[in-house]
PDB file of C-alpha atoms in Angstrom:
ATOM      1  CA  MET A   1     -21.320  26.944 102.953  1.00 49.00           C
ATOM      2  CA  ILE A   2     -21.772  30.404 104.435  1.00 50.00           C
ATOM      3  CA  ARG A   3     -20.119  29.220 107.611  1.00 54.00           C
ATOM      4  CA  CYS A   4     -17.194  27.973 105.499  1.00 53.00           C
ATOM      5  CA  LEU A   5     -16.833  31.381 103.904  1.00 50.00           C
ATOM      6  CA  LYS A   6     -16.404  32.939 107.299  1.00 53.00           C
ATOM      7  CA  ASN A   7     -14.000  30.318 108.598  1.00 55.00           C
ATOM      8  CA  CYS A   8     -12.261  29.106 105.399  1.00 60.00           C
ATOM      9  CA  ASN A   9      -9.915  30.592 102.920  1.00 67.00           C
ATOM     10  CA  PHE A  10     -11.976  31.971 100.024  1.00 61.00           C
ATOM     11  CA  GLU A  11      -9.352  30.858  97.458  1.00 67.00           C
ATOM     12  CA  VAL A  12      -9.535  27.231  98.643  1.00 65.00           C
ATOM     13  CA  PHE A  13     -13.314  27.401  98.424  1.00 61.00           C
ATOM     14  CA  MET A  14     -13.173  28.695  94.811  1.00 62.00           C
ATOM     15  CA  GLN A  15     -10.617  26.048  93.780  1.00 65.00           C
ATOM     16  CA  ASN A  16     -12.971  23.341  95.003  1.00 67.00           C
ATOM     17  CA  GLN A  17     -15.804  24.878  92.991  1.00 70.00           C
ATOM     18  CA  THR A  18     -13.835  25.097  89.734  1.00 72.00           C
ATOM     19  CA  ARG A  19     -12.588  21.485  89.684  1.00 75.00           C
ATOM     20  CA  PRO A  20     -15.819  20.135  88.127  1.00 80.00           C
ATOM     21  CA  LEU A  21     -15.791  22.987  85.623  1.00 82.00           C
ATOM     22  CA  LYS A  22     -12.180  22.170  84.632  1.00 85.00           C
ATOM     23  CA  ALA A  23     -13.099  18.507  84.206  1.00 85.00           C
ATOM     24  CA  ILE A  24     -16.032  19.450  81.969  1.00 89.00           C
ATOM     25  CA  VAL A  25     -13.852  21.762  79.843  1.00 90.00           C
ATOM     26  CA  ILE A  26     -11.175  19.063  79.494  1.00 92.00           C
ATOM     27  CA  ALA A  27     -13.837  16.497  78.521  1.00 93.00           C
ATOM     28  CA  ILE A  28     -15.294  18.839  75.889  1.00 94.00           C
ATOM     29  CA  ILE A  29     -11.838  19.540  74.457  1.00 95.00           C
ATOM     30  CA  GLY A  30     -11.150  15.783  74.353  1.00 94.00           C
ATOM     31  CA  ILE A  31     -14.427  15.116  72.550  1.00 96.00           C
ATOM     32  CA  VAL A  32     -13.752  17.870  70.000  1.00 95.00           C
ATOM     33  CA  ILE A  33     -10.219  16.540  69.347  1.00 96.00           C
ATOM     34  CA  GLY A  34     -11.617  12.989  69.023  1.00 95.00           C
ATOM     35  CA  VAL A  35     -14.263  14.107  66.521  1.00 96.00           C
ATOM     36  CA  LEU A  36     -11.697  16.069  64.487  1.00 96.00           C
ATOM     37  CA  LEU A  37      -9.277  13.114  64.404  1.00 94.00           C
ATOM     38  CA  SER A  38     -12.102  10.765  63.397  1.00 92.00           C
ATOM     39  CA  PHE A  39     -13.166  13.130  60.628  1.00 94.00           C
ATOM     40  CA  ALA A  40      -9.564  13.508  59.402  1.00 93.00           C
ATOM     41  CA  THR A  41      -9.153   9.720  59.395  1.00 90.00           C
ATOM     42  CA  TYR A  42     -12.391   9.331  57.435  1.00 90.00           C
ATOM     43  CA  ILE A  43     -11.278  11.911  54.842  1.00 92.00           C
ATOM     44  CA  GLY A  44      -7.859  10.236  54.555  1.00 89.00           C
ATOM     45  CA  VAL A  45      -9.401   6.796  54.095  1.00 88.00           C
ATOM     46  CA  GLU A  46     -11.800   8.110  51.429  1.00 89.00           C
ATOM     47  CA  LYS A  47      -9.131  10.079  49.518  1.00 90.00           C
ATOM     48  CA  THR A  48      -6.914   6.976  49.308  1.00 88.00           C
ATOM     49  CA  ALA A  49      -9.649   4.546  48.255  1.00 88.00           C
ATOM     50  CA  GLY A  50      -9.936   4.921  44.487  1.00 85.00           C
ATOM     51  CA  GLU A  51      -8.098   4.673  41.229  1.00 87.00           C
ATOM     52  CA  ASN A  52      -6.917   8.303  41.263  1.00 87.00           C
ATOM     53  CA  PHE A  53      -4.808   7.607  44.335  1.00 89.00           C
ATOM     54  CA  CYS A  54      -3.784   4.105  43.274  1.00 85.00           C
ATOM     55  CA  ALA A  55      -2.761   5.361  39.814  1.00 84.00           C
ATOM     56  CA  SER A  56      -0.240   7.696  41.442  1.00 85.00           C
ATOM     57  CA  CYS A  57       2.067   4.665  41.622  1.00 81.00           C
ATOM     58  CA  HIS A  58       3.589   3.903  38.224  1.00 77.00           C
ATOM     59  CA  SER A  59       3.407   0.148  38.786  1.00 84.00           C
ATOM     60  CA  MET A  60      -0.395   0.287  39.125  1.00 87.00           C
ATOM     61  CA  GLN A  61      -1.018   1.816  35.679  1.00 87.00           C
ATOM     62  CA  PRO A  62      -1.908  -1.511  33.973  1.00 89.00           C
ATOM     63  CA  MET A  63      -4.379  -2.352  36.730  1.00 91.00           C
ATOM     64  CA  VAL A  64      -6.038   1.062  36.520  1.00 91.00           C
ATOM     65  CA  GLN A  65      -6.266   0.861  32.721  1.00 91.00           C
ATOM     66  CA  SER A  66      -7.978  -2.531  32.807  1.00 92.00           C
ATOM     67  CA  TYR A  67     -10.183  -1.421  35.718  1.00 93.00           C
ATOM     68  CA  THR A  68     -11.606   1.489  33.697  1.00 92.00           C
ATOM     69  CA  LEU A  69     -12.719  -0.985  31.003  1.00 93.00           C
ATOM     70  CA  ASP A  70     -14.500  -3.223  33.513  1.00 94.00           C
ATOM     71  CA  VAL A  71     -18.105  -3.071  34.680  1.00 93.00           C
ATOM     72  CA  HIS A  72     -16.837  -2.379  38.214  1.00 93.00           C
ATOM     73  CA  GLY A  73     -14.707   0.490  36.900  1.00 92.00           C
ATOM     74  CA  GLY A  74     -17.674   2.433  35.569  1.00 91.00           C
ATOM     75  CA  ASN A  75     -18.025   0.788  32.161  1.00 91.00           C
ATOM     76  CA  ASN A  76     -21.693  -0.032  32.715  1.00 91.00           C
ATOM     77  CA  GLN A  77     -25.069   1.497  31.922  1.00 91.00           C
ATOM     78  CA  PHE A  78     -25.332   3.174  35.344  1.00 89.00           C
ATOM     79  CA  GLY A  79     -21.812   4.636  35.559  1.00 85.00           C
ATOM     80  CA  PHE A  80     -21.315   2.884  38.888  1.00 89.00           C
ATOM     81  CA  LYS A  81     -17.681   2.575  39.995  1.00 92.00           C
ATOM     82  CA  ALA A  82     -16.385   0.392  42.774  1.00 92.00           C
ATOM     83  CA  GLN A  83     -13.440   1.870  44.637  1.00 92.00           C
ATOM     84  CA  CYS A  84     -10.195  -0.116  44.693  1.00 92.00           C
ATOM     85  CA  THR A  85     -10.636  -0.627  48.431  1.00 93.00           C
ATOM     86  CA  ASP A  86     -14.114  -2.091  47.913  1.00 93.00           C
ATOM     87  CA  CYS A  87     -12.472  -5.237  46.563  1.00 93.00           C
ATOM     88  CA  HIS A  88      -8.913  -5.120  47.828  1.00 94.00           C
ATOM     89  CA  LEU A  89      -9.580  -4.614  51.553  1.00 94.00           C
ATOM     90  CA  PRO A  90     -11.578  -6.765  53.987  1.00 95.00           C
ATOM     91  CA  HIS A  91     -14.956  -5.422  55.076  1.00 94.00           C
ATOM     92  CA  ASN A  92     -15.623  -7.793  57.958  1.00 93.00           C
ATOM     93  CA  SER A  93     -14.702  -5.225  60.645  1.00 94.00           C
ATOM     94  CA  LEU A  94     -13.525  -1.631  60.804  1.00 92.00           C
ATOM     95  CA  PRO A  95     -10.343  -2.411  62.781  1.00 94.00           C
ATOM     96  CA  ASN A  96      -9.376  -5.143  60.293  1.00 95.00           C
ATOM     97  CA  TYR A  97     -10.137  -2.801  57.377  1.00 94.00           C
ATOM     98  CA  LEU A  98      -7.993   0.006  58.803  1.00 93.00           C
ATOM     99  CA  PHE A  99      -5.164  -2.327  59.857  1.00 95.00           C
ATOM    100  CA  THR A 100      -5.041  -4.022  56.440  1.00 95.00           C
ATOM    101  CA  LYS A 101      -5.235  -0.646  54.678  1.00 94.00           C
ATOM    102  CA  ALA A 102      -2.284   0.673  56.691  1.00 93.00           C
ATOM    103  CA  LYS A 103      -0.250  -2.521  56.278  1.00 94.00           C
ATOM    104  CA  THR A 104      -0.916  -2.736  52.534  1.00 92.00           C
ATOM    105  CA  GLY A 105      -0.260   0.968  52.035  1.00 90.00           C
ATOM    106  CA  LEU A 106       3.079   0.828  53.836  1.00 92.00           C
ATOM    107  CA  ASN A 107       4.032  -2.283  51.874  1.00 91.00           C
ATOM    108  CA  ASP A 108       3.141  -0.590  48.578  1.00 89.00           C
ATOM    109  CA  VAL A 109       5.101   2.565  49.451  1.00 90.00           C
ATOM    110  CA  PHE A 110       8.113   0.468  50.412  1.00 92.00           C
ATOM    111  CA  PHE A 111       8.097  -1.558  47.187  1.00 89.00           C
ATOM    112  CA  GLU A 112       7.355   1.458  44.988  1.00 89.00           C
ATOM    113  CA  THR A 113      10.214   3.408  46.597  1.00 91.00           C
ATOM    114  CA  PHE A 114      12.909   0.824  47.244  1.00 92.00           C
ATOM    115  CA  THR A 115      12.505  -1.864  44.581  1.00 89.00           C
ATOM    116  CA  ASN A 116      12.502  -2.116  40.836  1.00 89.00           C
ATOM    117  CA  THR A 117       8.772  -2.524  40.201  1.00 86.00           C
ATOM    118  CA  SER A 118       9.359  -3.318  36.531  1.00 85.00           C
ATOM    119  CA  LYS A 119      10.661  -6.701  37.679  1.00 86.00           C
ATOM    120  CA  ILE A 120       7.395  -7.665  39.442  1.00 86.00           C
ATOM    121  CA  ASN A 121       5.863 -10.732  37.824  1.00 87.00           C
ATOM    122  CA  TRP A 122       2.242  -9.579  37.687  1.00 87.00           C
ATOM    123  CA  ALA A 123       1.141 -12.637  35.702  1.00 87.00           C
ATOM    124  CA  GLN A 124       2.355 -14.841  38.571  1.00 88.00           C
ATOM    125  CA  LYS A 125       0.467 -12.698  41.102  1.00 88.00           C
ATOM    126  CA  LEU A 126      -2.733 -13.194  39.091  1.00 88.00           C
ATOM    127  CA  LYS A 127      -2.563 -16.905  39.876  1.00 89.00           C
ATOM    128  CA  ASP A 128      -3.437 -16.257  43.533  1.00 89.00           C
ATOM    129  CA  PRO A 129      -6.158 -13.589  43.544  1.00 89.00           C
ATOM    130  CA  ASN A 130      -7.340 -14.573  47.034  1.00 90.00           C
ATOM    131  CA  LYS A 131      -4.343 -12.691  48.441  1.00 90.00           C
ATOM    132  CA  TYR A 132      -5.665  -9.452  46.930  1.00 91.00           C
ATOM    133  CA  VAL A 133      -9.470  -9.735  46.837  1.00 94.00           C
ATOM    134  CA  TYR A 134     -11.775 -10.272  49.809  1.00 94.00           C
ATOM    135  CA  ASP A 135     -15.186 -11.941  49.697  1.00 93.00           C
ATOM    136  CA  SER A 136     -16.407  -9.497  52.337  1.00 93.00           C
ATOM    137  CA  GLY A 137     -15.819  -6.736  49.788  1.00 92.00           C
ATOM    138  CA  CYS A 138     -17.819  -8.576  47.120  1.00 92.00           C
ATOM    139  CA  LEU A 139     -20.655  -9.223  49.547  1.00 90.00           C
ATOM    140  CA  LYS A 140     -20.655  -5.612  50.741  1.00 89.00           C
ATOM    141  CA  CYS A 141     -22.013  -4.538  47.345  1.00 87.00           C
ATOM    142  CA  HIS A 142     -23.685  -7.794  46.356  1.00 86.00           C
ATOM    143  CA  SER A 143     -25.497  -8.214  49.674  1.00 83.00           C
ATOM    144  CA  ASN A 144     -28.698  -9.315  47.941  1.00 83.00           C
ATOM    145  CA  LEU A 145     -26.958 -12.099  46.002  1.00 81.00           C
ATOM    146  CA  LYS A 146     -28.250 -14.865  48.259  1.00 79.00           C
ATOM    147  CA  GLU A 147     -31.876 -13.738  47.976  1.00 80.00           C
ATOM    148  CA  GLU A 148     -31.604 -13.178  44.224  1.00 77.00           C
ATOM    149  CA  SER A 149     -29.950 -16.558  43.794  1.00 73.00           C
ATOM    150  CA  LEU A 150     -32.942 -18.202  45.424  1.00 72.00           C
ATOM    151  CA  GLN A 151     -35.212 -16.497  42.886  1.00 76.00           C
ATOM    152  CA  ASN A 152     -33.013 -17.287  39.892  1.00 78.00           C
ATOM    153  CA  GLN A 153     -32.426 -21.016  39.356  1.00 80.00           C
ATOM    154  CA  ARG A 154     -29.196 -20.549  37.410  1.00 80.00           C
ATOM    155  CA  ALA A 155     -27.688 -18.179  39.972  1.00 81.00           C
ATOM    156  CA  PHE A 156     -28.884 -20.404  42.795  1.00 81.00           C
ATOM    157  CA  LEU A 157     -27.115 -23.446  41.384  1.00 84.00           C
ATOM    158  CA  ALA A 158     -23.920 -21.474  40.831  1.00 85.00           C
ATOM    159  CA  HIS A 159     -23.842 -20.110  44.393  1.00 88.00           C
ATOM    160  CA  ARG A 160     -25.536 -22.910  46.352  1.00 86.00           C
ATOM    161  CA  ALA A 161     -22.329 -24.473  47.714  1.00 90.00           C
ATOM    162  CA  TYR A 162     -20.888 -21.057  48.596  1.00 90.00           C
ATOM    163  CA  PHE A 163     -23.857 -19.989  50.697  1.00 88.00           C
ATOM    164  CA  ALA A 164     -24.222 -23.470  52.203  1.00 89.00           C
ATOM    165  CA  LYS A 165     -20.534 -23.177  53.188  1.00 91.00           C
ATOM    166  CA  THR A 166     -19.791 -26.576  51.664  1.00 93.00           C
ATOM    167  CA  THR A 167     -16.976 -25.218  49.496  1.00 92.00           C
ATOM    168  CA  THR A 168     -13.732 -23.436  50.194  1.00 92.00           C
ATOM    169  CA  GLN A 169     -13.929 -21.502  46.938  1.00 92.00           C
ATOM    170  CA  SER A 170     -14.075 -17.734  47.129  1.00 93.00           C
ATOM    171  CA  CYS A 171     -15.736 -15.261  44.797  1.00 93.00           C
ATOM    172  CA  VAL A 172     -12.590 -14.735  42.675  1.00 92.00           C
ATOM    173  CA  ASP A 173     -12.066 -18.464  42.270  1.00 92.00           C
ATOM    174  CA  CYS A 174     -15.072 -18.444  39.920  1.00 90.00           C
ATOM    175  CA  HIS A 175     -15.106 -14.775  38.915  1.00 90.00           C
ATOM    176  CA  SER A 176     -11.394 -14.561  38.099  1.00 85.00           C
ATOM    177  CA  ASN A 177     -11.582 -11.586  35.716  1.00 84.00           C
ATOM    178  CA  VAL A 178     -13.782  -9.416  37.866  1.00 89.00           C
ATOM    179  CA  GLY A 179     -12.692  -5.826  38.365  1.00 91.00           C
ATOM    180  CA  HIS A 180      -9.970  -5.699  35.716  1.00 92.00           C
ATOM    181  CA  LYS A 181     -11.148  -6.484  32.210  1.00 91.00           C
ATOM    182  CA  ASP A 182      -8.459  -8.184  30.127  1.00 90.00           C
ATOM    183  CA  LEU A 183      -5.798  -7.440  32.748  1.00 90.00           C
ATOM    184  CA  LYS A 184      -3.420  -9.990  31.225  1.00 89.00           C
ATOM    185  CA  ALA A 185      -3.257  -7.874  28.068  1.00 89.00           C
ATOM    186  CA  PHE A 186      -2.056  -4.870  30.085  1.00 88.00           C
ATOM    187  CA  ILE A 187       0.666  -6.495  32.173  1.00 86.00           C
ATOM    188  CA  LYS A 188       4.083  -7.829  31.307  1.00 71.00           C
ATOM    189  CA  SER A 189       4.758 -11.465  32.117  1.00 57.00           C
TER     190      SER A 189
END
């Protein structure tokens, strides 16, 4: 190295020494930007998860009203509230959750902006709840259901085929009114 200083250009020597330092600085900046983007995404996902955000669309008012009367909407002895996204988005993987959230959100914005939402037949949509409710969301909160079913004979019999995977029924096929108490009374046919 000393020999190089005598025989080499000092500027070339210093450039070679600063390359690793530049790479480290660029890596640190990349990590900081990645963390900030991840945090911003997390905040955005959380702020758009509940009834306050969903109620900002006029067409969702009946759903929000019936939700607030339901056990899952906070009408319970503990004050627990499930977020809209707890039921209406899949929880089987983070990429699927985020993709479905983005796709559903864009679809909702489009229909709220460019269509006459008063003409939506909500009663017809209630006939196919599996399009809007995901078992992975139910099981996210009710993760102990299988164990409790084994301890409770009545619950075990009701859920035996589901956990044995011998049925194609989903949670909302049996629990059709879950999440939105008396929803039919709030919507127009």
